[in-house]
XYZ file of C-alpha atoms in Angstrom:
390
model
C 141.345 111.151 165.262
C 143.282 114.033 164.675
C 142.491 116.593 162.806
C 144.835 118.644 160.144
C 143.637 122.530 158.887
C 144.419 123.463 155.455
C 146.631 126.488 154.635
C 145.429 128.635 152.317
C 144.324 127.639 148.474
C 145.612 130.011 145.551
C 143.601 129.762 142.725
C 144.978 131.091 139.332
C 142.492 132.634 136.535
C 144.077 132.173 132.661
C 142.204 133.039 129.958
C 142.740 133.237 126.403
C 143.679 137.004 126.025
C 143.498 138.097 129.663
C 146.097 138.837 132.392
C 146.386 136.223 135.353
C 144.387 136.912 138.186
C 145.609 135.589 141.361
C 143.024 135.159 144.064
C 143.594 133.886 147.814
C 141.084 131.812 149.362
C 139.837 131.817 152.892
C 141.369 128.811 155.165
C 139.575 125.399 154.372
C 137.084 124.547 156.856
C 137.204 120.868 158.822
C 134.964 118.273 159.805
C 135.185 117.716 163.851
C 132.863 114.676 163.809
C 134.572 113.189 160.796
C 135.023 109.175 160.814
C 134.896 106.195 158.202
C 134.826 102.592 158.416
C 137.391 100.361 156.254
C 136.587 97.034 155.214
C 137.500 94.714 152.274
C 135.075 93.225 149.965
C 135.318 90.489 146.941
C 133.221 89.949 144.198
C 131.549 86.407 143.571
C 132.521 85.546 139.971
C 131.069 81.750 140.644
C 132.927 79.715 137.717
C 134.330 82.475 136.185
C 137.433 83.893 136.000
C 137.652 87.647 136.124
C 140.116 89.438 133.720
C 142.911 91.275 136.442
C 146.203 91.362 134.387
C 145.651 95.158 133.602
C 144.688 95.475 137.361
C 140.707 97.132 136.040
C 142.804 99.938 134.240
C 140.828 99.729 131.037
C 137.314 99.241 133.142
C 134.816 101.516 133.102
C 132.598 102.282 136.629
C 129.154 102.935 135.364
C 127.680 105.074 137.976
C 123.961 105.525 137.277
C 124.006 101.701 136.945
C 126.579 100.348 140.196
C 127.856 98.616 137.369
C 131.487 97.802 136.527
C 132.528 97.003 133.062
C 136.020 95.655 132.852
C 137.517 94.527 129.265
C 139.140 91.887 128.182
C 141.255 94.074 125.083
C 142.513 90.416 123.073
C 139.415 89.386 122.326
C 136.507 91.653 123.175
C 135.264 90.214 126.580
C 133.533 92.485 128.822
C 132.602 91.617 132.253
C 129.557 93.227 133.844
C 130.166 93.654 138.031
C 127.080 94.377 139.913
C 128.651 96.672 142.767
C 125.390 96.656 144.435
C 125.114 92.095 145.215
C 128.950 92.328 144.729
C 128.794 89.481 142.114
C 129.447 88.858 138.331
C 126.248 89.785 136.508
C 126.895 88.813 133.084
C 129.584 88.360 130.273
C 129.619 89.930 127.033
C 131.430 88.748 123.881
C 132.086 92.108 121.519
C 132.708 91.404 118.056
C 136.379 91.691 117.253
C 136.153 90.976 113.505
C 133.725 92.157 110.777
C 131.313 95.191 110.552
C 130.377 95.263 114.380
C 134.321 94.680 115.647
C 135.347 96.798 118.098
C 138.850 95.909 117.557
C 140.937 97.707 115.003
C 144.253 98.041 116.662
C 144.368 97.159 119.877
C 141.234 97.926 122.765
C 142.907 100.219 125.488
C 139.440 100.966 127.031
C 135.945 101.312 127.330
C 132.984 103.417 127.997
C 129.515 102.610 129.160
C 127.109 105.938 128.360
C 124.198 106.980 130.369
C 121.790 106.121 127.063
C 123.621 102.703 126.931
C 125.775 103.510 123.833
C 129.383 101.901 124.180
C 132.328 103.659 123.191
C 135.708 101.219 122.508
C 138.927 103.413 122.884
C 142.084 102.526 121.180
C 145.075 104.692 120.723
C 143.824 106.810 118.011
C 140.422 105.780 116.950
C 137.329 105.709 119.042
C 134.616 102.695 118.338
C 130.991 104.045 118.962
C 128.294 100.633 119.615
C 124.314 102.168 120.347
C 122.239 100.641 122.965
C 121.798 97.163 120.648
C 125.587 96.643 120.391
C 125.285 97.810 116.397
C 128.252 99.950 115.328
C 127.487 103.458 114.451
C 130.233 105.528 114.210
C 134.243 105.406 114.415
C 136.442 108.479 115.047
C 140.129 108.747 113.901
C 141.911 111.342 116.197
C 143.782 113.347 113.460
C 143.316 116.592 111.512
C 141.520 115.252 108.783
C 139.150 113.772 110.342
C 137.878 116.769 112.568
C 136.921 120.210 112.273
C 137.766 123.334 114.486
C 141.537 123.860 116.057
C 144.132 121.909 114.095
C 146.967 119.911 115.962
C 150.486 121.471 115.561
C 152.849 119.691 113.259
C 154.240 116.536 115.327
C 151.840 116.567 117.647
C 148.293 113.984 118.374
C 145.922 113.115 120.407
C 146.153 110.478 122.839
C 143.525 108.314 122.210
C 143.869 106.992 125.832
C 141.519 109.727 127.279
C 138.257 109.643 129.310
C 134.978 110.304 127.723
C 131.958 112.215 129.526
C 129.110 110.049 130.669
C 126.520 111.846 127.991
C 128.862 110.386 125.288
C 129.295 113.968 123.804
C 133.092 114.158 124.354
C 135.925 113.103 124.934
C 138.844 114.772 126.631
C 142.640 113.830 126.005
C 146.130 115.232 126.084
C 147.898 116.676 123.587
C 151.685 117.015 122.360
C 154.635 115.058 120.957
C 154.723 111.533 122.713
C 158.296 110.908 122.063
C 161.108 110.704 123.747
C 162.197 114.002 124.831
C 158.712 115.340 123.653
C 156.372 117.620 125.807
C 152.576 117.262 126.446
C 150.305 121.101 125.563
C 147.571 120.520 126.810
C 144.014 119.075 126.842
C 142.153 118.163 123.661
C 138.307 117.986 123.702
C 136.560 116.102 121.021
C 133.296 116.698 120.472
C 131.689 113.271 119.440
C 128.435 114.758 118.091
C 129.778 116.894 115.303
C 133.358 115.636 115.251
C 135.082 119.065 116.322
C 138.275 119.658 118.281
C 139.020 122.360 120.930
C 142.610 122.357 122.051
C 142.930 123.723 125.881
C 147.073 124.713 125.911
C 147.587 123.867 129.634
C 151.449 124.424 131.145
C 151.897 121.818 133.391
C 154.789 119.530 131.601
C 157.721 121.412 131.935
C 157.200 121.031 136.179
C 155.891 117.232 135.655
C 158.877 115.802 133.638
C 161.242 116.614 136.253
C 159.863 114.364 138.663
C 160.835 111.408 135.629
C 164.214 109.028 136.330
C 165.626 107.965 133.401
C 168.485 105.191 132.834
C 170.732 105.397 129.375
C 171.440 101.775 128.819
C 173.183 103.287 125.676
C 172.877 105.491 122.413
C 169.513 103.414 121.523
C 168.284 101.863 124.435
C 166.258 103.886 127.245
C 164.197 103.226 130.131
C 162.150 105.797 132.329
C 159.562 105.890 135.550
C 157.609 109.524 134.757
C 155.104 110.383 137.060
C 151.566 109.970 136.376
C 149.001 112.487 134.723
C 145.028 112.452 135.534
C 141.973 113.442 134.157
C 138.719 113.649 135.540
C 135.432 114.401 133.227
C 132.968 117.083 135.526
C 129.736 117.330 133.948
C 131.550 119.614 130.289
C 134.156 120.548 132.658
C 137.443 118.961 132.700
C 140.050 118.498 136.096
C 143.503 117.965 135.177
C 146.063 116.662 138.180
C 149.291 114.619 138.703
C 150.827 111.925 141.014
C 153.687 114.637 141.747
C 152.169 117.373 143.026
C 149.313 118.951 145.168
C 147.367 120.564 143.019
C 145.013 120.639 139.798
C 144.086 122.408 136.495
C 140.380 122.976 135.988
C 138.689 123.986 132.457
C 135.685 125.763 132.893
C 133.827 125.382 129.104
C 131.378 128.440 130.559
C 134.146 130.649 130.525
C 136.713 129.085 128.419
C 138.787 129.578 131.041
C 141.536 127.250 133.065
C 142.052 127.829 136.885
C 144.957 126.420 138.558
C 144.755 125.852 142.186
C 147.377 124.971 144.605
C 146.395 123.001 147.787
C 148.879 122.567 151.387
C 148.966 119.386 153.395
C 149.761 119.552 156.911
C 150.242 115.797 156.915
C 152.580 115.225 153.207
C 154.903 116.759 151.353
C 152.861 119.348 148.952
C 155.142 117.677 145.790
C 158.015 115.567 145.494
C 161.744 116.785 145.232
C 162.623 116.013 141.552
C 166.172 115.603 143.129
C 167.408 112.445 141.569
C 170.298 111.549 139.751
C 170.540 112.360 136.475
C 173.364 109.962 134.613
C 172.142 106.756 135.291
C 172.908 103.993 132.966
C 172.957 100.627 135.806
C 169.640 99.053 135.961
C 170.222 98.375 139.801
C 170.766 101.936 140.133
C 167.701 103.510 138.255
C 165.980 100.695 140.443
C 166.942 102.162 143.573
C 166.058 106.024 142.659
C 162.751 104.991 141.164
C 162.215 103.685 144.664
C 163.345 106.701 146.612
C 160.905 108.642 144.305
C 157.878 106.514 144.838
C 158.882 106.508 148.698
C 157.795 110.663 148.431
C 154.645 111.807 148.189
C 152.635 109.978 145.593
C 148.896 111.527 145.020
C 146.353 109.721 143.290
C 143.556 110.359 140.746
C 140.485 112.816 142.049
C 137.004 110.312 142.584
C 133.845 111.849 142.541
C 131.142 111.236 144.752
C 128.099 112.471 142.253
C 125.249 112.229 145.062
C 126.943 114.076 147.879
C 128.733 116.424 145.689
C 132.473 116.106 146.856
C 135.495 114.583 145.448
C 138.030 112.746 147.222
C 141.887 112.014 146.564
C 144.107 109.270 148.592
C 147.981 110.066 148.985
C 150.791 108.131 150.534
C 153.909 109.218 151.594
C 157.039 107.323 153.477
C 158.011 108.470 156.859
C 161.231 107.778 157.612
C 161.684 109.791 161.296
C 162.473 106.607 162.611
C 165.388 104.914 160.269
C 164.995 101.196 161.956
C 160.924 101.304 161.365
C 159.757 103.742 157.956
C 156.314 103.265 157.457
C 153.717 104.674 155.081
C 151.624 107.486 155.958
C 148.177 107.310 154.149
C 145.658 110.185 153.751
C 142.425 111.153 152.319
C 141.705 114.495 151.198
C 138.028 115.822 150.978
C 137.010 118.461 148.596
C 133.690 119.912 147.990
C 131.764 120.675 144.565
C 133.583 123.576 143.895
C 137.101 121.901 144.817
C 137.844 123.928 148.068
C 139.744 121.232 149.918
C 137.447 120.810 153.237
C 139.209 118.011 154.816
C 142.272 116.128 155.798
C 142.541 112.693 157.210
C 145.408 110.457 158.225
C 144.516 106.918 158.181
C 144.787 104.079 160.705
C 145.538 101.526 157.340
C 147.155 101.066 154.115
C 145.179 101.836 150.875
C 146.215 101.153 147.329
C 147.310 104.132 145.444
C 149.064 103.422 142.348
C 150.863 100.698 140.132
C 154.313 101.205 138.636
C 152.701 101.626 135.559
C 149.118 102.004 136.169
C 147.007 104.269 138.183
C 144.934 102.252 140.838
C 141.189 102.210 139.853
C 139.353 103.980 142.274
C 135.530 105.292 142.329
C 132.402 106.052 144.905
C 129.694 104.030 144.882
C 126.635 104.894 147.019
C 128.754 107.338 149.174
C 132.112 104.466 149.689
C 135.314 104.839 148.060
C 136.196 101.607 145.948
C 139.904 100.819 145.313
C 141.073 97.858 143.638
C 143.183 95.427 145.582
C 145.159 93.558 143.867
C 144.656 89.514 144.992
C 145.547 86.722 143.268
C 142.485 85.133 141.063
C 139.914 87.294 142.805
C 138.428 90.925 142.149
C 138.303 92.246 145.806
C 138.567 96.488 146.696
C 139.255 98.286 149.843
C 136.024 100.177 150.856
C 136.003 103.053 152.535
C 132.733 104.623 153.787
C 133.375 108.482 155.002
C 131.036 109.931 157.804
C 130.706 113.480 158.368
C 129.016 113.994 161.321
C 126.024 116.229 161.646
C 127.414 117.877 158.323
């Protein structure tokens, strides 16, 4: 297979009353001996039928476990998947009515804890279950409720967010959710002593040019934005898009964010953000919301916690030859301290992304699982990565 070097890496130090500090990075190194094998599994749900209409998006991959916890939001269902015999383990009914109910709004979410606590996420409150399924604690996302940095006027927390494996926080964006609104940054709750930390990260300004928008008329709008990531690292939070090749990482050591830029000698590094602007045809925003998902589309960063690396698929069109475009597929290997290492075209297809929802991906015992979307049967693309003599 061929093999693609890495240009250089610039990595960006901001810190709350310091200057930026621009560092260059030595060329990426490569794996010669690199390889992986591709295959397709399904899971055996016997008489069951597994929940797929959010396609896994408000799942929950329980690594210390190989389990996979995938929610039913109407009415509280949560199915256990035992990645390692590949078959439905177990069903749980969660309360969705009286003092146990995990169900105040509407569930977007859930999150199985290394000490077996269950958190339910909804847009603005957090449900906290311990280890027996008894409800100990709810958290309302607004000022009142929390101490430390207050939210600027018009502005919340979206509940939506990912919460650390320890259960001590959770991390979130920011900003003013309307239309026409902008996202600041990260927030990190802290679910022990029910503090907030805002981390003001500029990254919307680039990311909502990449959105198409269609003006039906004064009151009715549509749009296709691009979509934003976040990955929990230990207390350490990785912030990246589906627009652009590179991330945002909080250090909580330092207090610091570094932003780090990455090349691709086999994509685009980002996509145009040349569309057209005044569209108010439904055909027509159909047809540029198609030419922008035909650039470069980068999905969410997995991490593989035993080796140490994290991995990111990408897809891009290639058009060279107008009577036969085809997709162009790669994985991108990075190592603990996100120093992209490797670059690999692949022979086949993988799923990346939704139009609305992020494809769920995650490594389990050293494969990359991505859901597949089949009708009336859980079934991922596996892909196991070998390294050589490295």
């Amino acid at each position: 297979m061929k093999l693609y070097k890495s240009a250089f890496l610039f990595l960006i130090l901001i810190s709350c009353g310091e200057k930026t500090v621009e560092v260059r990075l030595p060329v990426a190194n490569v794996f010669p001996d690199f390889n992986y094998v591709l295959d397709t599994v399904f899971i055996d749900a016997g008489e069951e039928q597994v929940y797929l209409d959010m396609e896994l998006s408000m799942s929950d991959f329980a690594v210390h476990e190989g389990l996979l916890y995938n929610l039913k939001p109407e009415n509280g269902r949560v199915e256990v998947i035992n990645l390692n015999t590949l078959k439905l383990d177990s069903v749980i009914n969660f309360d969705v009515r009286g003092p146990n109910s995990v169900k105040q709004y509407f569930p977007f979410g859930l999150k199985k804890t290394l000490f077996g606590e269950t958190f339910f996420k909804e847009y603005r409150v957090i449900h906290k279950l311990n280890s027996a399924g008894k409800k100990v604690d709810s958290y309302e996302l607004i000022n009142r409720e929390l101490t430390g940095d207050r939210l600027p006027f018009d502005t919340e927390i979206d509940g939506l967010g990912e919460i650390s494996t320890d259960g001590s926080y959770l991390a979130s964006f920011y900003g003013n959710f309307k239309i026409g609104g902008s996202v600041l940054g990260i927030a990190k709750v802290n679910l022990l002593d029910k503090s907030l930390k805002l981390i003001p990260v500029d990254f919307w300004e680039q990311l909502s040019k990449y959105t198409v928008t269609v003006d039906y008329d004064i009151a009715r709008r549509n749009s296709s934005p691009e979509l934003k990531y976040l990955l929990l690292n230990g207390p350490d939070i990785i912030l990246s898009t589906s627009a652009s090749n590179e991330l945002w990482y909080y250090d909580s050591e330092s207090d610091s964010v570094f932003h780090k830029r990455f090349h691709s000698g086999i994509t685009a590094d980002q996509k145009s953000g040349k569309y057209r602007q005044d569209i108010t045809d439904q055909r027509l925003y159909m047809y540029w919301v198609k030419r922008k998902n035909d650039e470069v589309v980068f999905g969410p960063l997995v991490k593989d916690h035993q080796a140490q690396r994290f991995y990111r698929y990408s897809r891009e069109l290639d058009s060279s030859d107008p009577q036969r475009p085809y997709y162009v597929y790669v994985l991108t290997v990075f190592d603990e301290k996100l120093d992209q290492i490797h670059e690999q075209k692949l022979q086949n297809s993988i799923p990346i992304m939704g139009k609305y929802f992020e494809g769920k991906a995650f490594v389990h015992k050293g494969s990359i699982y991505s859901f597949l979307k089949h009708p009336n049967k859980l079934a991922f693309i596996r892909l196991k990565p070998s390294f050589g003599n490295n």
